[in-house]
PDB file of C-alpha atoms in Angstrom:
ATOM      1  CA  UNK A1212       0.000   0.000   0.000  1.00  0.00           C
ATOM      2  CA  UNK A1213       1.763   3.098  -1.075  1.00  0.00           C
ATOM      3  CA  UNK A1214      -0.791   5.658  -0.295  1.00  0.00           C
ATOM      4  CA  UNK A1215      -0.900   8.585   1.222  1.00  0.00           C
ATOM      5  CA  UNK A1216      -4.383  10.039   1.954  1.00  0.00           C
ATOM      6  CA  UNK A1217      -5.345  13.367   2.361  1.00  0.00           C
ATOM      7  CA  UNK A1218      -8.710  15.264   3.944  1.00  0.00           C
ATOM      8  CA  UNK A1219     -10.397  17.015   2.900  1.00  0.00           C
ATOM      9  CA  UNK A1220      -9.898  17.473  -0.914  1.00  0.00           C
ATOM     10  CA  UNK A1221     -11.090  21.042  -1.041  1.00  0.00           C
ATOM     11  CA  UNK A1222     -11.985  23.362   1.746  1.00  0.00           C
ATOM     12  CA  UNK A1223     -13.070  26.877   1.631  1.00  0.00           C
ATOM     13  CA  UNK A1224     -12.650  29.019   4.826  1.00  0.00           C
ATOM     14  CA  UNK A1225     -13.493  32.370   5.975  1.00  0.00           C
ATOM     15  CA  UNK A1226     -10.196  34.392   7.718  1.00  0.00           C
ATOM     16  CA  UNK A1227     -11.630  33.930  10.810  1.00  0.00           C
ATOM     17  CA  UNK A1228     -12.347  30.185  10.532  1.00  0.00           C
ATOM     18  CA  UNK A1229     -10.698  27.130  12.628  1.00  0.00           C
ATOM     19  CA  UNK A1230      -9.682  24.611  10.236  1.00  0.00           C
ATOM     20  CA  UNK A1231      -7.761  21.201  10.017  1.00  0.00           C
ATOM     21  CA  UNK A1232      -5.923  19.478   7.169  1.00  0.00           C
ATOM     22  CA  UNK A1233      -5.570  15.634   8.142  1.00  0.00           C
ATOM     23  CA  UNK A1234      -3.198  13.208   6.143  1.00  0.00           C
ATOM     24  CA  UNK A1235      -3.149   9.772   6.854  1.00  0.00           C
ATOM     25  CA  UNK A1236      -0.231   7.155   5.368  1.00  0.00           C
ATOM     26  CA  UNK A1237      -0.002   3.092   6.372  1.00  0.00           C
ATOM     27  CA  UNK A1238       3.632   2.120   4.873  1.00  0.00           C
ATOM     28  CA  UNK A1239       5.445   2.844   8.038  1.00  0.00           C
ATOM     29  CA  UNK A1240       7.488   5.887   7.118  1.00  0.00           C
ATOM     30  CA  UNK A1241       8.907   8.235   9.911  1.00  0.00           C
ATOM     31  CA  UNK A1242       8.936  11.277   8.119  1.00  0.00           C
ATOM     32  CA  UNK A1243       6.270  13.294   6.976  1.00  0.00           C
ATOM     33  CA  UNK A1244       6.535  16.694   5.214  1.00  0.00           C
ATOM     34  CA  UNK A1245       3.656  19.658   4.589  1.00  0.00           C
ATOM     35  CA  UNK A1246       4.298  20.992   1.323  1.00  0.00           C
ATOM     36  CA  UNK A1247       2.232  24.309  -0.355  1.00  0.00           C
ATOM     37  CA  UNK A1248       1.982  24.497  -3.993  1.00  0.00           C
ATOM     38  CA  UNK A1249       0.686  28.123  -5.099  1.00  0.00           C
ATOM     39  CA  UNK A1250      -0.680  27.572  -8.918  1.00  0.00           C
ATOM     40  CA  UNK A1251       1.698  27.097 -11.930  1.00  0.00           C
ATOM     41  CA  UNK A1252       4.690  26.923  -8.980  1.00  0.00           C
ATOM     42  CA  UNK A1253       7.049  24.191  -7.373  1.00  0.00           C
ATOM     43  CA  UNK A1254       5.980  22.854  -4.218  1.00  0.00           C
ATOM     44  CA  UNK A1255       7.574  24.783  -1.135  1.00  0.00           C
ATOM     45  CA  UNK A1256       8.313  23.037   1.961  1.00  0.00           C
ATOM     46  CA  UNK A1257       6.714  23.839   5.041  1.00  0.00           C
ATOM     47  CA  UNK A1258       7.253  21.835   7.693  1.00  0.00           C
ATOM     48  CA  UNK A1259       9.073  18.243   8.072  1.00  0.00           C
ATOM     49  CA  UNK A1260       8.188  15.596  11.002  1.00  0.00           C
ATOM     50  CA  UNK A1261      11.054  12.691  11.572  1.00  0.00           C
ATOM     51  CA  UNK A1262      10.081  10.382  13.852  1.00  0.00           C
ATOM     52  CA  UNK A1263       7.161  12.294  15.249  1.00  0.00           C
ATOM     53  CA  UNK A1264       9.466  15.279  15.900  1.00  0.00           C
ATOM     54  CA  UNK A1265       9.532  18.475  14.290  1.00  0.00           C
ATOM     55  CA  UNK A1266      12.511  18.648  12.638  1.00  0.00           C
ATOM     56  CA  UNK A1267      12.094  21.836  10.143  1.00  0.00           C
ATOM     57  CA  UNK A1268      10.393  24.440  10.026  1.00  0.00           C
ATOM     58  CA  UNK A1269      10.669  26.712   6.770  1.00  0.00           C
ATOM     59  CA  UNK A1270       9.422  30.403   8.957  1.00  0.00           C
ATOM     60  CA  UNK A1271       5.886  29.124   8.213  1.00  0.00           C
ATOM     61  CA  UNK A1272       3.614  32.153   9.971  1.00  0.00           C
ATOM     62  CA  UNK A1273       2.050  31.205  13.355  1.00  0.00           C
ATOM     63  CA  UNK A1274      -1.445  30.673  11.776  1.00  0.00           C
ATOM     64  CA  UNK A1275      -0.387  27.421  10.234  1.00  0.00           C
ATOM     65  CA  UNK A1276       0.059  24.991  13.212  1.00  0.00           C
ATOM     66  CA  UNK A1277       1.251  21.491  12.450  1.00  0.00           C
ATOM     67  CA  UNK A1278       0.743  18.122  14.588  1.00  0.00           C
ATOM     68  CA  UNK A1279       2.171  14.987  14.360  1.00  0.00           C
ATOM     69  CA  UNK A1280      -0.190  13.085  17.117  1.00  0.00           C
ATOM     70  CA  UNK A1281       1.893   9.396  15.862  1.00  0.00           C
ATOM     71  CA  UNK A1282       4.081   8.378  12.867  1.00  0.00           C
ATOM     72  CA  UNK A1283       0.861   7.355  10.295  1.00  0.00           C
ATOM     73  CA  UNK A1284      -1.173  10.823  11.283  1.00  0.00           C
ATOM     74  CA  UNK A1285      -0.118  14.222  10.047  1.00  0.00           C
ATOM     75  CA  UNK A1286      -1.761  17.670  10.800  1.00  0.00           C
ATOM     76  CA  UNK A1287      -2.254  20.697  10.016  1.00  0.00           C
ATOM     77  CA  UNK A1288      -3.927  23.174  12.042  1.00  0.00           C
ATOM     78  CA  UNK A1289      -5.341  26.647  10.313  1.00  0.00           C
ATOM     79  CA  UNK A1290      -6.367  29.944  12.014  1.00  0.00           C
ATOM     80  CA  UNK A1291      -6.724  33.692  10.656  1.00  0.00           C
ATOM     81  CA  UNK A1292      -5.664  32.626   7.638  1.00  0.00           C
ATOM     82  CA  UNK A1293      -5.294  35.636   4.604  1.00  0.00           C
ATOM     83  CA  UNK A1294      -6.826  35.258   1.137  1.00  0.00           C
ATOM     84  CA  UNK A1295      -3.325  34.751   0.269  1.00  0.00           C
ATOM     85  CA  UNK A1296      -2.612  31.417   1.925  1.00  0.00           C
ATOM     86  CA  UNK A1297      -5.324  30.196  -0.910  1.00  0.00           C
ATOM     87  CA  UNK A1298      -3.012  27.338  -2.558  1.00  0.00           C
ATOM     88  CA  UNK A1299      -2.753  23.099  -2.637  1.00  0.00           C
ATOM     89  CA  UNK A1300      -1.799  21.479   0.363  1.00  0.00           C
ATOM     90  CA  UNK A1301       0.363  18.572  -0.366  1.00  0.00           C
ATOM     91  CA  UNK A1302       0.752  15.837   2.480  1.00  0.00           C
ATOM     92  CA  UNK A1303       4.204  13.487   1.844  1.00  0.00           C
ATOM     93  CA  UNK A1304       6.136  11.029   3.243  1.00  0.00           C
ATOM     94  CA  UNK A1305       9.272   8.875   2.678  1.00  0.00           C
ATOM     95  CA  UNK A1306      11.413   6.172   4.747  1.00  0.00           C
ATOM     96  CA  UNK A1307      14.217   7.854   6.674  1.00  0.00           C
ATOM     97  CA  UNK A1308      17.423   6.297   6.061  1.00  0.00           C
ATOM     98  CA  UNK A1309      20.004   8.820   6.556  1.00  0.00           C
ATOM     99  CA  UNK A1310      21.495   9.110   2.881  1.00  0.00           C
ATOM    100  CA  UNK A1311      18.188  10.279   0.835  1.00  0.00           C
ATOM    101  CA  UNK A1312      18.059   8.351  -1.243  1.00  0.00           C
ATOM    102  CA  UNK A1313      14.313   7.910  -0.534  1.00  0.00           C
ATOM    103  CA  UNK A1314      11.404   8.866  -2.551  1.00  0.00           C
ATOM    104  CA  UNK A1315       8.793  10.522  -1.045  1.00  0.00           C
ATOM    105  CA  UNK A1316       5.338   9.746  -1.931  1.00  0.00           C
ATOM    106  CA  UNK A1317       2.546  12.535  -2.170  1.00  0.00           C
ATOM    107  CA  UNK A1318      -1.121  12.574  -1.097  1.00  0.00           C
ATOM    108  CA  UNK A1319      -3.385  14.493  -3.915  1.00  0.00           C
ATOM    109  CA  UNK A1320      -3.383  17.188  -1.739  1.00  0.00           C
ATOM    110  CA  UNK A1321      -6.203  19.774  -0.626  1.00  0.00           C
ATOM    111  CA  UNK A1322      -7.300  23.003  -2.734  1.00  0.00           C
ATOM    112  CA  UNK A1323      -7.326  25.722   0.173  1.00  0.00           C
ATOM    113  CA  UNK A1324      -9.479  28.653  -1.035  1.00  0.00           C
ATOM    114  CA  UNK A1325      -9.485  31.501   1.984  1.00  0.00           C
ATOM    115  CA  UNK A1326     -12.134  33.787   1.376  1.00  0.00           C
TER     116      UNK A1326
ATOM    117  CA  UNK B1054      22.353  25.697  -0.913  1.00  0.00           C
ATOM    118  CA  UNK B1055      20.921  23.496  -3.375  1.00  0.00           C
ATOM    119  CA  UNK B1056      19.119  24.652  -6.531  1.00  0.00           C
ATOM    120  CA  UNK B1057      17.343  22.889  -9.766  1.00  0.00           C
ATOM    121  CA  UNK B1058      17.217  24.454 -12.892  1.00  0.00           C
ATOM    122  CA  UNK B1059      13.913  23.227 -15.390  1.00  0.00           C
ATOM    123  CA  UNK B1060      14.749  25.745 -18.431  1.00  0.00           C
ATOM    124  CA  UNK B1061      11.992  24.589 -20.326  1.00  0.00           C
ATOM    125  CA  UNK B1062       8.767  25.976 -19.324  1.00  0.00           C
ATOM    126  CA  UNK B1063       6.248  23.859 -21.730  1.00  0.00           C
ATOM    127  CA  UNK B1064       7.010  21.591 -24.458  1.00  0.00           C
ATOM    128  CA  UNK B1065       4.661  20.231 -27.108  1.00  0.00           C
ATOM    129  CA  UNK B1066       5.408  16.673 -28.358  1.00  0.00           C
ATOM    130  CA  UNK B1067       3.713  14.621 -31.031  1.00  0.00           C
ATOM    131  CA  UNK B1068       1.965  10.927 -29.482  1.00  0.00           C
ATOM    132  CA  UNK B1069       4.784   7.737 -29.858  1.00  0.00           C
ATOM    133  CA  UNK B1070       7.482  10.044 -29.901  1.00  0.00           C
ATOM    134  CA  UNK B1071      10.319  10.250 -27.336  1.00  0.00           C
ATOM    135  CA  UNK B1072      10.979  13.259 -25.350  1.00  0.00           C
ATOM    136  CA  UNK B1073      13.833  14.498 -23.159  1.00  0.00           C
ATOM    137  CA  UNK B1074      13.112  16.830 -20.270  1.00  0.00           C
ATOM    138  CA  UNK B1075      15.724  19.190 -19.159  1.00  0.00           C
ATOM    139  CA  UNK B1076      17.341  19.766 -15.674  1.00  0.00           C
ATOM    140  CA  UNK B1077      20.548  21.322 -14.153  1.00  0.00           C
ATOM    141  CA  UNK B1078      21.206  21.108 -10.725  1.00  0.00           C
ATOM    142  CA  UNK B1079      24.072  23.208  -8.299  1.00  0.00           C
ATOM    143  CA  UNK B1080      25.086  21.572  -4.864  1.00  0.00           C
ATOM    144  CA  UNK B1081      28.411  21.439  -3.000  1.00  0.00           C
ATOM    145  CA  UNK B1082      27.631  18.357  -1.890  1.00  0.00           C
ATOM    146  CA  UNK B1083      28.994  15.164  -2.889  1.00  0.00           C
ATOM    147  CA  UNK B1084      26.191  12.384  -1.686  1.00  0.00           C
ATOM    148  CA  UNK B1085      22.548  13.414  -3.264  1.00  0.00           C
ATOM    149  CA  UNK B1086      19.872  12.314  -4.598  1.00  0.00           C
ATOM    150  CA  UNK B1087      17.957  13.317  -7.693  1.00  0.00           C
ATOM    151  CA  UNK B1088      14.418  12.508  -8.303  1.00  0.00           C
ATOM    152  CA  UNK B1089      11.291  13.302 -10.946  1.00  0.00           C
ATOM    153  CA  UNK B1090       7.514  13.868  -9.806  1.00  0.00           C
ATOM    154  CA  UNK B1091       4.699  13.751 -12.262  1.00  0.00           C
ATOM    155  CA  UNK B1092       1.981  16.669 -11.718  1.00  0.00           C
ATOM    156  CA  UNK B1093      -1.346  15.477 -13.523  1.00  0.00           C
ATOM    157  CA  UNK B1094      -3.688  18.416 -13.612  1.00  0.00           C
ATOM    158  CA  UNK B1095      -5.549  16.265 -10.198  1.00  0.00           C
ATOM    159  CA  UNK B1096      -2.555  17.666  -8.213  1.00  0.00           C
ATOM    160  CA  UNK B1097      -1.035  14.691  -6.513  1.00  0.00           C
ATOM    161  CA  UNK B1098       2.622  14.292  -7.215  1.00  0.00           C
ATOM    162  CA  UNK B1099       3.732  10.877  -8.616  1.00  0.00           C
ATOM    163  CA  UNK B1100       7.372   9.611  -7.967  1.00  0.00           C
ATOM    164  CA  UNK B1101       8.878   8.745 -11.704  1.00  0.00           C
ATOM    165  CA  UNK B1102      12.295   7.532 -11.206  1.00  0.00           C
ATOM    166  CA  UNK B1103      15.328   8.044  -8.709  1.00  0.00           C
ATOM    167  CA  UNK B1104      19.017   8.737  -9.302  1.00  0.00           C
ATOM    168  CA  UNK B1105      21.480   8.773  -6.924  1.00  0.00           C
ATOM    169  CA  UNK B1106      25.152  10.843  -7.180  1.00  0.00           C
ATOM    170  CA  UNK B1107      27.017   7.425  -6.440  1.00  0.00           C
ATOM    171  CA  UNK B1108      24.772   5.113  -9.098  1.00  0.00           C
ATOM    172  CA  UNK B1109      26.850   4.590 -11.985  1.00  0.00           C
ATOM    173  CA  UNK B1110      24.486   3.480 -14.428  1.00  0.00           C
ATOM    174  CA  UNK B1111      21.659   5.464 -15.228  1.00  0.00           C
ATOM    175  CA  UNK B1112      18.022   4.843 -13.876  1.00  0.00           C
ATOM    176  CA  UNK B1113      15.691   3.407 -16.016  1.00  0.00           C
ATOM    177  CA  UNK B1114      11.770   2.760 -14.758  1.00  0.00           C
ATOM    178  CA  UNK B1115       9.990   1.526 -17.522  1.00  0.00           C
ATOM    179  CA  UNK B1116       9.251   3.823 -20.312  1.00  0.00           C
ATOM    180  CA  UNK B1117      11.016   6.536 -17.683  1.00  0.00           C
ATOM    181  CA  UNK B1118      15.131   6.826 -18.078  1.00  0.00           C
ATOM    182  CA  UNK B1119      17.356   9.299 -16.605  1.00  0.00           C
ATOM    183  CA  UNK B1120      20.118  10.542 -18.591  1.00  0.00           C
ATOM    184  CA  UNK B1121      22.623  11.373 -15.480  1.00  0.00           C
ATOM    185  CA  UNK B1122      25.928  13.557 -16.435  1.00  0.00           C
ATOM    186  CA  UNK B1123      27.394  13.858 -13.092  1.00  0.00           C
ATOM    187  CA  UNK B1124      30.184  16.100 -14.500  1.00  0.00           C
ATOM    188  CA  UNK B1125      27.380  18.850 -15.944  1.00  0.00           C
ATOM    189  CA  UNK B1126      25.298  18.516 -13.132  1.00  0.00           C
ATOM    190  CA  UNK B1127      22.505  17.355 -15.382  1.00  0.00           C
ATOM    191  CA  UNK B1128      19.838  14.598 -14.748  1.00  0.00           C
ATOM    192  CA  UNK B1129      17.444  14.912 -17.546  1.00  0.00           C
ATOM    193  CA  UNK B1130      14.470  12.869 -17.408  1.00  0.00           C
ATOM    194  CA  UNK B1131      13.570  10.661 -21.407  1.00  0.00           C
ATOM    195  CA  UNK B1132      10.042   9.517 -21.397  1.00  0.00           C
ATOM    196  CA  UNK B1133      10.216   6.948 -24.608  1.00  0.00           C
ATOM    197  CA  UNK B1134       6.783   6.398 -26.828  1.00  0.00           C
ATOM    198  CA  UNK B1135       5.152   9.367 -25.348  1.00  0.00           C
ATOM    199  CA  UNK B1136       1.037   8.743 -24.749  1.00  0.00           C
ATOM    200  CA  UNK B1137      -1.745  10.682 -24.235  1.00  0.00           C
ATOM    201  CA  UNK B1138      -1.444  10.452 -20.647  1.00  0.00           C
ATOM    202  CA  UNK B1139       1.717  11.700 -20.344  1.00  0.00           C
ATOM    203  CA  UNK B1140       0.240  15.227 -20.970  1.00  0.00           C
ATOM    204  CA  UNK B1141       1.309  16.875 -17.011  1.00  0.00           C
ATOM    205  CA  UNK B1142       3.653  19.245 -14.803  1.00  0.00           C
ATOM    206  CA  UNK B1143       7.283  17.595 -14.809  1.00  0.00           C
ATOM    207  CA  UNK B1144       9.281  18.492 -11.724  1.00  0.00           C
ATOM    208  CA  UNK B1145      12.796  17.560 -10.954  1.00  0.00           C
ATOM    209  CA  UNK B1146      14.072  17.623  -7.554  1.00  0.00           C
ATOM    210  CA  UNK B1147      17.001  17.174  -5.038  1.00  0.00           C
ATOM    211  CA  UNK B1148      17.750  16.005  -2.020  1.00  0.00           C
ATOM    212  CA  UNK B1149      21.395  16.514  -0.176  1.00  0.00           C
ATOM    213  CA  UNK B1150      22.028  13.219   2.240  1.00  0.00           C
ATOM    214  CA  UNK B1151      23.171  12.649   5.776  1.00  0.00           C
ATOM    215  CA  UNK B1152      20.103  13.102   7.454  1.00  0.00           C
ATOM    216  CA  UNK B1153      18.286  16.485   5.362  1.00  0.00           C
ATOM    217  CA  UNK B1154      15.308  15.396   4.600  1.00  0.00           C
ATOM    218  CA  UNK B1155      14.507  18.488   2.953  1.00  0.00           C
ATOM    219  CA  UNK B1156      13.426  18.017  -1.242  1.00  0.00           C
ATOM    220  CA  UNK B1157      14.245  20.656  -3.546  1.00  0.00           C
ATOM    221  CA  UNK B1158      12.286  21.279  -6.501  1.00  0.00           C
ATOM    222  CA  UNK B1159      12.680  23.141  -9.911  1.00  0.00           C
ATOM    223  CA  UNK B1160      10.050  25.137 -11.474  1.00  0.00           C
ATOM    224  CA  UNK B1161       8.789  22.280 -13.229  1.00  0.00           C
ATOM    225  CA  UNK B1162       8.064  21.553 -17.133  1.00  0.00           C
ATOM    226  CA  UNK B1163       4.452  21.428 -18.360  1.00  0.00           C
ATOM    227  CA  UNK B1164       4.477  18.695 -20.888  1.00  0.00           C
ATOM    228  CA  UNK B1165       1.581  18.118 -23.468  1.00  0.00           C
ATOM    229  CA  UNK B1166       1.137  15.580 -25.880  1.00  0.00           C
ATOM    230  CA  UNK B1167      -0.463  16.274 -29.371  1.00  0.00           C
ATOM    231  CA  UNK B1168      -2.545  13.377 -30.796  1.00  0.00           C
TER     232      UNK B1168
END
């Protein structure tokens, strides 16, 4: 099972909204990664879990709040979010092996629209 | 720092043929590892095929080969007997070893195949 799966697909939100972003993936991997993906752009890390730990942190603003509550579940928390935070949410994760050479595999992401 | 170069913003390539994507890539490191996502137009990010900066022969995956010229820094992706659904956003990426678990991606290639 190489899956990883990611809810909701789309999710529109007021700025003053509470919101989650859940991503869920069975293969036993112990890092997971938030990516955002503004249209017709690369993917831009956000945050990076290894082994349930933060381990980076790209100066994503406060209002984006991730969670890693065990190694298969990944969230991400959203508050006073802007109109410009509207993007794709991408949910990944890869085996850690200390050398890289690791794929990581991507959920289908969620379409964020703030309005 | 590490950066990818896609220099090719869209290409247009007749069905059957073959077609070579281009990528560059700058690092001071000496253990890496170079990789290729598929975008469809659905958003989720497929893995292609993986090269690493110690593999001597290049990867091959199927219809999927990577032309790797260590020396140029170039690890451009051939997609042989191109189909229909081949038609999507091509990104290379990088990732540096010993323990970064941080991928690096170019501005991608939007690839469409003409019937």
């Amino acid at each position: 099972d190489t899956e990883v799966t990611q809810t909701p697909k789309h999710l529109v939100m007021g700025m003053t909204n509470k919101k989650s972003l859940k991503c869920e993936q069975h293969m036993g991997h112990r890092a997971m990664y938030w990516y955002k993906q503004k249209a017709k752009k690369p993917p831009e890390l956000m945050f990076v879990y290894s082994y349930e730990k933060l381990s980076i942190n790209e100066s994503v603003p406060s209002r984006f709040s991730p969670e890693c509550p065990n190694s298969s579940l990944l969230n991400l928390h959203l508050h006073a979010l802007q109109p410009e935070d509207s993007a794709l949410y991408l949910c990944a994760s890869s085996r850690m092996t200390g050398t890289g050479n690791t794929e990581a595999f991507f959920g289908q992401g969620t379409r964020l629209t703030v309005v | 720092a590490q950066k990818i170069t896609q220099t090719q913003p869209g290409m247009f390539v007749q069905e059957k043929e073959a077609v070579t994507l281009d990528c560059t890539y700058d690092t001071s490191d000496q253990s890496y590892g170079l990789f290729w996502y598929k975008q469809p137009s659905s958003g989720e990010m497929i893995f292609l095929i993986y090269q690493g900066s110690y593999d001597e022969q290049n990867a091959t995956e199927g219809r999927y080969s990577l032309n790797f010229q260590k020396a140029r820094k170039s690890a451009n992706l051939v997609i042989s007997a191109s189909q229909l659904g081949d038609s999507a956003m091509y990104f290379c990426a990088m990732r540096v070893n010993f323990g970064n678990e941080k991928l690096t991606f170019g501005t991608g290639t939007r690839l469409t195949i003409i019937p």
